[in-house]
C-alpha positions as a printed Julia matrix, in Angstrom:
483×3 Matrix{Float64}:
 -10.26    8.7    24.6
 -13.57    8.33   26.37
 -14.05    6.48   29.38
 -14.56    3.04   30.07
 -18.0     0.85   30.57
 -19.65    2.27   33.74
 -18.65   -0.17   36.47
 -21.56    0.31   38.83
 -24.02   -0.29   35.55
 -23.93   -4.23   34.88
 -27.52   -3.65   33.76
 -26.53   -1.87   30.81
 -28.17   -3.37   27.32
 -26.93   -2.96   23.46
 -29.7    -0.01   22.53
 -27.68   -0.02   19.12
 -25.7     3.12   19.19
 -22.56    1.97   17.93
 -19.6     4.31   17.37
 -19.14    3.06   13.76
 -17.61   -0.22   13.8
 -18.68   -3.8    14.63
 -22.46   -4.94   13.78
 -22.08   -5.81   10.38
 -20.19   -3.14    9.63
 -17.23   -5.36    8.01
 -13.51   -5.28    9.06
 -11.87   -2.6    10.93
  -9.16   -0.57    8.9
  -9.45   -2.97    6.23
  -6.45   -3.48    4.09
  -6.15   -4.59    0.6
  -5.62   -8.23    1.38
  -8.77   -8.11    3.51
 -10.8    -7.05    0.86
  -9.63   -9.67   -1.62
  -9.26  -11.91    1.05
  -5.19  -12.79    0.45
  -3.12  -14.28    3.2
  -0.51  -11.55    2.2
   2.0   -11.07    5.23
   3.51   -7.37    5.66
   6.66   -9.37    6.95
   6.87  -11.48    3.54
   6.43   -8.46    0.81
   8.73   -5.34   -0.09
   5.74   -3.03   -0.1
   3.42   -0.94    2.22
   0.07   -3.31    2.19
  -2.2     0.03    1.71
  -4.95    0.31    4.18
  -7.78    1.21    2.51
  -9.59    4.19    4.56
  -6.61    5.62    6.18
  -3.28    7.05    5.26
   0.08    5.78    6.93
   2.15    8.85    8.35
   4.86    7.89    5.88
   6.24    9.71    2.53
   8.38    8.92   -0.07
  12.26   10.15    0.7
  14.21   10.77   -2.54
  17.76   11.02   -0.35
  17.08    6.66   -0.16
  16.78    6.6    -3.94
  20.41    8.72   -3.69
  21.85    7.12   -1.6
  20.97    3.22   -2.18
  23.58    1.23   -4.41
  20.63    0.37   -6.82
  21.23    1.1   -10.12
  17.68    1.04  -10.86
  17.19    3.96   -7.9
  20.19    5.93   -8.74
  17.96    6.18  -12.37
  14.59    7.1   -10.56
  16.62    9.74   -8.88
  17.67   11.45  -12.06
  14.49   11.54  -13.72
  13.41   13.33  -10.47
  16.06   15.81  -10.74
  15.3    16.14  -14.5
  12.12   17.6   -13.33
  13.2    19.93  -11.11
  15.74   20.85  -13.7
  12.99   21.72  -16.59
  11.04   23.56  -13.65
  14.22   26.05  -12.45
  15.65   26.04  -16.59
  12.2    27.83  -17.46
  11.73   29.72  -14.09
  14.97   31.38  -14.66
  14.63   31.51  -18.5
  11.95   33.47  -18.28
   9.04   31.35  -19.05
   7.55   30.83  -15.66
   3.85   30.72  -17.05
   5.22   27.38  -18.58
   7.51   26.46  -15.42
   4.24   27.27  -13.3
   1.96   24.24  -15.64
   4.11   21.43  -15.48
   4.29   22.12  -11.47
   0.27   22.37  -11.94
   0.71   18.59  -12.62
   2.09   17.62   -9.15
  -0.45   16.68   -6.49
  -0.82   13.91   -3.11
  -1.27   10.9    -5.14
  -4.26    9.28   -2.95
  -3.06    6.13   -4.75
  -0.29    5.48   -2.09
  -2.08    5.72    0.77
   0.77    7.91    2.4
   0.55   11.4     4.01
  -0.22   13.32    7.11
  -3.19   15.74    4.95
  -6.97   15.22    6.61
 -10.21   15.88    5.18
 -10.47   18.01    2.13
  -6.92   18.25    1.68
  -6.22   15.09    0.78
  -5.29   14.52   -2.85
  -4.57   18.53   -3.55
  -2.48   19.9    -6.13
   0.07   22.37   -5.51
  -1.98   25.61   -5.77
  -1.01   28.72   -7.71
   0.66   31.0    -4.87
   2.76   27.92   -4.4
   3.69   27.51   -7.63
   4.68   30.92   -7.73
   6.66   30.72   -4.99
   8.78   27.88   -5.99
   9.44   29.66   -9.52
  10.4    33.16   -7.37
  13.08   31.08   -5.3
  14.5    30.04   -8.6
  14.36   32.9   -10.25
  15.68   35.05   -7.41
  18.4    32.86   -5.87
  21.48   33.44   -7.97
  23.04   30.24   -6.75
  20.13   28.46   -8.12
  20.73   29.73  -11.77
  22.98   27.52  -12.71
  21.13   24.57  -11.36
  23.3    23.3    -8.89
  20.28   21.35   -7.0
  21.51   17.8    -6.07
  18.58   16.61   -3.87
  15.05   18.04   -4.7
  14.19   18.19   -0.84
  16.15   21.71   -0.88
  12.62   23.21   -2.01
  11.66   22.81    1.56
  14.85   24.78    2.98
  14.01   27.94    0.29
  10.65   27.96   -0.5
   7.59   29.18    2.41
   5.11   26.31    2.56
   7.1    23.72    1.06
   6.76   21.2     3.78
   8.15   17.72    3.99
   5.06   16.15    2.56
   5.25   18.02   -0.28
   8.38   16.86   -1.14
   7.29   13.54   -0.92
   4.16   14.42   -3.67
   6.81   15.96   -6.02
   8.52   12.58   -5.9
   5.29   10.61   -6.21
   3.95   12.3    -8.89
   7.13   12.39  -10.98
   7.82    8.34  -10.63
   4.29    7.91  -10.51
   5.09    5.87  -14.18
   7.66    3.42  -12.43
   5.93    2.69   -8.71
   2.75    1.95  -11.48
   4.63   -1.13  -13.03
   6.2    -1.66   -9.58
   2.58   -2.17   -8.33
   1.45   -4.15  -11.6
   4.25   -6.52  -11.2
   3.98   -7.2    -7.23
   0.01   -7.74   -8.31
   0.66  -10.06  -10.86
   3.36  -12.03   -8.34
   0.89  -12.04   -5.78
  -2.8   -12.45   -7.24
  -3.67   -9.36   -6.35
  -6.63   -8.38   -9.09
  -6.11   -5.54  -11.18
  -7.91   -3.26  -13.58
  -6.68   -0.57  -15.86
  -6.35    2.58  -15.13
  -5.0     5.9   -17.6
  -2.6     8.25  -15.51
  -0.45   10.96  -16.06
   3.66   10.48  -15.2
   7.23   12.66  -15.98
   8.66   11.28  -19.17
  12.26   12.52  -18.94
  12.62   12.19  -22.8
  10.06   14.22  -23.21
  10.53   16.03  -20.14
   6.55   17.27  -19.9
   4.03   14.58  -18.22
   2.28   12.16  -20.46
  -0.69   10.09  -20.25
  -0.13    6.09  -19.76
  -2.14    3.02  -18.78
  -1.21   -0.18  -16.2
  -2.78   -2.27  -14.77
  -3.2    -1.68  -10.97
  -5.11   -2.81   -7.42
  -7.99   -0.93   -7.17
 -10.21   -0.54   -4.26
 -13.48   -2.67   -5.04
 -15.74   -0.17   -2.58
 -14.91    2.67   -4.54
 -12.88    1.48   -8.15
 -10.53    3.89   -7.47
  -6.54    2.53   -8.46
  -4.32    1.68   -5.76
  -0.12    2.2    -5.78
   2.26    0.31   -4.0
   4.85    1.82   -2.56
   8.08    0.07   -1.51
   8.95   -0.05    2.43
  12.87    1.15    1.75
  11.76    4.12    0.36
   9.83    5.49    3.17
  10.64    7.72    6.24
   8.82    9.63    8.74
  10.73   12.4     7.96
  13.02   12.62    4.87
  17.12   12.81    5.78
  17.23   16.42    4.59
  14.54   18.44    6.76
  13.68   22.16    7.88
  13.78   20.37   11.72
  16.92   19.06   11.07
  18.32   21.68    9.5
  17.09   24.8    12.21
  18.26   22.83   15.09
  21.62   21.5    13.54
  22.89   24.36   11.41
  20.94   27.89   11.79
  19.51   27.8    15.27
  23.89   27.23   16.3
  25.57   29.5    13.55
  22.39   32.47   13.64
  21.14   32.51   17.01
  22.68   34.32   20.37
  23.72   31.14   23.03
  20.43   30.06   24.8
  17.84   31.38   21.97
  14.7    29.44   22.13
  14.59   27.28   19.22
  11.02   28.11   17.77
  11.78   31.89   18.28
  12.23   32.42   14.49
   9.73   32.1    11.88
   9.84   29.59    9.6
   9.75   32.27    6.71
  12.79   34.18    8.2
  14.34   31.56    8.46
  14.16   30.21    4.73
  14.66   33.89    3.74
  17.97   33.84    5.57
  18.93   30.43    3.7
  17.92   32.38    0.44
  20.5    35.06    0.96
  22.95   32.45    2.92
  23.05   29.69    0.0
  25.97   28.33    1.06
  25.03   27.19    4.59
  22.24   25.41    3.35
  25.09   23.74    0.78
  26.78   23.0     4.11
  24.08   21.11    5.61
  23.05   19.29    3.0
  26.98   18.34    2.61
  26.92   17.4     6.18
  23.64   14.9     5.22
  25.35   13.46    2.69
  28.3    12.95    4.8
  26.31   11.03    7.11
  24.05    8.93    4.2
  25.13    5.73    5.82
  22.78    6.41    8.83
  19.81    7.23    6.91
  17.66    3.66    7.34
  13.77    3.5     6.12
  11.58    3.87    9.03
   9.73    0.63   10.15
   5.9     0.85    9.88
   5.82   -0.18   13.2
   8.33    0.04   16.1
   7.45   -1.87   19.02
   8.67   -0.31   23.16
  11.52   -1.73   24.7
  11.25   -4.3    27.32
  12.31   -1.56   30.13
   9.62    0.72   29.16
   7.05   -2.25   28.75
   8.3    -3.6    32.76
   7.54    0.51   33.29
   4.38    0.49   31.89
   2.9    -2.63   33.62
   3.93   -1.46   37.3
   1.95    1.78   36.31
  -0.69   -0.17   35.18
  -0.85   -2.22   38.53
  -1.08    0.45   40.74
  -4.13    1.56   39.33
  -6.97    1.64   41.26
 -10.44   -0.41   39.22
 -13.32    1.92   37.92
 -13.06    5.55   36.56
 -12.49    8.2    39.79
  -9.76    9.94   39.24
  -9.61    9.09   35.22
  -7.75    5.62   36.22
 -10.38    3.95   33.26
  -8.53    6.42   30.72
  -4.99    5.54   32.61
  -5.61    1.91   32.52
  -6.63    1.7    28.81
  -3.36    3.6    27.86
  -1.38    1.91   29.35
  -2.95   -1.11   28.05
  -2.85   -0.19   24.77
   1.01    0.6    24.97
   1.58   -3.33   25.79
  -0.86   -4.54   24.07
   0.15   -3.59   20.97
   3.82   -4.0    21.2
   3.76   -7.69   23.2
   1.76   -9.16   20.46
   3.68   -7.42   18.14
   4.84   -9.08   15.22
   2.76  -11.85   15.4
  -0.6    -9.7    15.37
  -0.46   -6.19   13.52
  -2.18   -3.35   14.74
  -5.37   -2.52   13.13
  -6.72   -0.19   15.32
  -7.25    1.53   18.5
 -11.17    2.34   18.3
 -14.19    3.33   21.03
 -17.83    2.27   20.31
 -20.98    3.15   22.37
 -23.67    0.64   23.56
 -26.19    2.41   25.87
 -24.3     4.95   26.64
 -21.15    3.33   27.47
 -17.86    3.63   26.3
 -15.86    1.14   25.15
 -12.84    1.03   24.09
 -11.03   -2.0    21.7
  -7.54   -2.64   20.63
  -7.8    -4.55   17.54
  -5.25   -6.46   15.37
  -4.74   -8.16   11.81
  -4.34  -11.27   11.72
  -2.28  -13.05    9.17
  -2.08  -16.74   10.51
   1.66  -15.75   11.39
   1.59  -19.07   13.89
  -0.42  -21.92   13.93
  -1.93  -20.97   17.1
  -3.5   -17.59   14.9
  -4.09  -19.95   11.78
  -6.13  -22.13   13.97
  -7.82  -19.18   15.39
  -8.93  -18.38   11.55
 -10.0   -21.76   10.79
 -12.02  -22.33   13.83
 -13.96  -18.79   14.38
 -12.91  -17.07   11.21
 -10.94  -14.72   12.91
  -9.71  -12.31   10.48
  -9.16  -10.24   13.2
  -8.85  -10.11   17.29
  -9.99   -7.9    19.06
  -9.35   -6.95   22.69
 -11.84   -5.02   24.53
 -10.45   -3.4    27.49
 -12.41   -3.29   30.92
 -10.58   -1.27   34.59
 -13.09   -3.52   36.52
 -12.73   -5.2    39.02
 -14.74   -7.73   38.42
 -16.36   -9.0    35.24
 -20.12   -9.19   34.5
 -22.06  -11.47   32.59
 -22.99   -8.41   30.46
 -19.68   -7.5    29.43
 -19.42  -10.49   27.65
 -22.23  -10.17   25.77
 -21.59   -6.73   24.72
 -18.06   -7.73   23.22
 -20.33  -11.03   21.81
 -22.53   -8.69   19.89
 -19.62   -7.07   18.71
 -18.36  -10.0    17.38
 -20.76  -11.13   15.5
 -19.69  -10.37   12.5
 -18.43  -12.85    9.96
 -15.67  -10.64    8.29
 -14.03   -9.99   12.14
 -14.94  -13.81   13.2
 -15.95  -15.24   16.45
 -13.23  -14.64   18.75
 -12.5   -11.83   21.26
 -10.44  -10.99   24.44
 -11.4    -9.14   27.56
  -8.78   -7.98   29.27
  -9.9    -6.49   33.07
  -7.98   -7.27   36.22
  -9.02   -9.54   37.86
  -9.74  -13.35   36.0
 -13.34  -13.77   35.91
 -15.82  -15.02   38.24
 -17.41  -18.44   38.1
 -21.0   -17.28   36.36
 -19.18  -15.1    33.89
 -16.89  -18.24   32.81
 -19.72  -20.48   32.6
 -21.43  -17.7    30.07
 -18.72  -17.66   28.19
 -19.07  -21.84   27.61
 -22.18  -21.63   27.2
 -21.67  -18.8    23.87
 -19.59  -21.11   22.48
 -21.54  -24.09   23.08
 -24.33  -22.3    21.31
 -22.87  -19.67   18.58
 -19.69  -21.49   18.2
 -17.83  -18.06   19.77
 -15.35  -17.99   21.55
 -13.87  -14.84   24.69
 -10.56  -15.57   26.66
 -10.34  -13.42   29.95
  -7.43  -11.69   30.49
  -5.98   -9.77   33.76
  -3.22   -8.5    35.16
  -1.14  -11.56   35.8
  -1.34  -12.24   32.37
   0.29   -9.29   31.35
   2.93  -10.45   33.89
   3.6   -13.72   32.24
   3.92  -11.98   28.75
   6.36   -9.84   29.89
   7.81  -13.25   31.29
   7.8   -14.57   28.12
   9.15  -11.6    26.59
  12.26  -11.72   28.91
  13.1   -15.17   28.91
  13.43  -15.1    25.35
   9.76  -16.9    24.65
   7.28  -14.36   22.6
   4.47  -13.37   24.49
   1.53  -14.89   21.98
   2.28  -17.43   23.71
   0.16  -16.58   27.26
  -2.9   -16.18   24.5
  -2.54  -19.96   23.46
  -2.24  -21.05   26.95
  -5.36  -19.27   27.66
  -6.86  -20.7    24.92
  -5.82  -24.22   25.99
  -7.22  -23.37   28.62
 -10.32  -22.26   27.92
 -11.19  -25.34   25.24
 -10.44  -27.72   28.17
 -13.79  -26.26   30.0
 -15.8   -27.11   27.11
 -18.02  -30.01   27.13
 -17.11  -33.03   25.87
């Protein structure tokens, strides 16, 4: 990240360079209850809320549709399978120009919001040499010819460039009929406006993809449809994986004692498991062995008290201004806490550095849902859809820093309320600027420091949640007000 505001530049004046965000600009990493402006909790619904110009680093795992007691999954799993059945029955039939078009069909449905894939990538289909590949593997693995495949995520222990996120598009684009009335249903539940949109989905009767209509979310920027996806299907990394599997099974049975781990190619390697059928059976046995262990992944997990105590000794230590890249140290380290202190109460929205005259500066920013009455007040009073926190290694505030983050905040769709968290409270000309904003533009900035970062850890250990050290300061704050 880039460095901090200049500390020996209180001078400095908003010029309007702007890295982006703030200034009218609207909310930051808006999701789709921003937009439509719905108090919709993450906590209180069984999907991903999408955000709506980022993907989350999740993907679908078909080994929680196998493995979940749901009769309902245990069907979505066997229409996958009865696509990857019709793929490998043709492949090794010897119609692979027809096995090769219905795999034409898969792509990254942009519609979840899910994926690791950046610029141009995003929303590709599988292209022709993979295609080919993945009817090859079928056609030349014996084992594979009388379609013994169980989980569809062995495609990414056989076939080259069959990564994990591909396996997750597979399983996308095959239930992409079911996670469409999913979505229409949770929209309907929720108010969530819809329009309707014609796709293309599996039809096991049919087994070939037909065309279908539902009504869906839809992103009002752009029109485009939107897909929920539920949180228990989603992983990081799906239970049966190449990672996994190399460190677990081949790098153990294959490799000499004390063999680096990345000292095979990954296209050896699934070359081997081509010939070697049955250790890949074995691991995959092993997985399902195990299935009780395989949990979703939680969009969100926040550090552990020890490492948060760690974190906040580093963070004292540090020496105020930027020699020695203790600006870049402090706002790490700040971000770290931040984010996981005020965790659940605020969700993270972003981590984001703007520019005003040359200076860096560098926000954490949260959601927030009116998940207390404290934050519901917050909204009311300064329309504070979000909070942000801009982060200063200074050791003492200026009069200009305030304004900076005041500019920022005036904005109606991110409200009127802001922290600055430096490390030092602030001195007696800065506080009185800060009344004086709110006596005038109805805006209100809490100054935070060091100590209290002490008291949320506090908080945090004596069983009390650390939102709490934000109200106090807010109590506070209102008390300096005039009457």
């Amino acid at each position: 990240m880039a460095a901090n505001d200049h500390e020996d530049e209180p001078g400095a004046t908003d010029d309007g360079a702007d890295a982006g965000i703030g200034n009218g600009t609207g909310t930051i990493n808006p999701r789709l209850s921003d937009v439509f402006d719905l108090t919709i909790r993450q906590d209180e619904v069984s999907f991903v809320i999408p955000h709506l110009k980022e993907d989350l680093p999740l993907s679908i795992d078909p080994f929680l549709l196998w493995k979940s007691d749901s009769a309902e999954y245990a069907a979505l799993h066997k229409i996958l399978l009865s696509f990857v059945e019709k793929v490998r029955s043709e492949a090794v039939g010897g119609d692979e120009t027809r096995a090769q078009l219905l795999l034409s069909e898969v792509a990254e449905p942009v519609e979840l919001g899910l994926g690791y894939a950046a610029g141009t990538k995003r929303g590709s289909a599988l292209g022709p040499a993979l295609r080919t590949a993945i009817t090859a593997t079928f056609r030349d693995t014996p084992q594979l010819h009388s379609g013994d495949i169980n989980h569809i995520e062995l495609l990414a222990l056989l076939v080259p460039k069959v990564a994990e996120d591909r396996i997750s598009d597979i399983t996308a684009s095959v239930l992409k009929k079911w996670l469409a009335e999913y979505s229409g249903q949770q929209s309907k539940q929720l108010g969530i406006p819809t329009q309707n949109f014609r796709m293309v989905g599996w039809d096991e009767g049919r087994l070939d993809w037909v065309p279908f209509t539902r009504q869906l979310p839809y992103n009002p920027v752009d029109g485009s449809p939107i897909i929920l996806c539920p949180l228990d299907l989603l992983r990081r990394l799906p239970w049966i994986n190449y990672a996994d599997y190399y460190r677990s099974t081949y790098a153990p049975l294959v490799l000499p004692p004390g063999r680096s781990r990345k000292a095979v190619p990954k296209e050896s390697v699934l070359a081997y498991n081509r010939a070697h059928y049955d250790t890949v059976k074995g691991y995959v046995a092993s997985r399902e062995a195990n299935a009780s262990l395989c949990t979703p992944d939680p969009l969100f997990t926040p550090l552990r008290f020890t490492t948060l105590k760690r974190k906040l000794a580093d963070l004292r230590k540090l020496p105020t201004g930027r020699a020695g890249g203790a600006d870049k140290q402090f706002e790490d380290l700040a971000f770290d806490l931040l984010s996981s202190l005020l965790y659940p109460e605020l969700d993270l929205a972003a981590d984001q550095v703007r520019t005003i005259s040359g200076a860096h500066i560098r926000d954490v920013i949260f959601h927030n849902d009116r998940k207390t009455a404290f934050l519901g007040d917050l909204r009311d009073q300064y329309g504070a859809r979000q909070v942000v926190v801009e982060l200063k290694n200074v050791k003492s505030l200026e009069t200009e820093h305030v304004n900076q983050l005041y500019r920022y905040l005036d904005d109606e769709e991110i409200g009127r309320f802001g922290i600055l968290l430096a490390r030092n409270p602030p001195p007696r000309n800065v506080a009185q600027n800060i009344v004086d904003l709110h006596s005038s533009k109805r805006a209100a900035v809490l100054c935070l420091d060091d100590g209290d970062l002490e008291l949320m850890l506090q908080l945090m250990e004596s069983g009390r949640r650390p939102i709490e050290a934000i109200r106090k300061k807010h109590v506070e704050f209102t008390r300096t007000l005039p009457k």
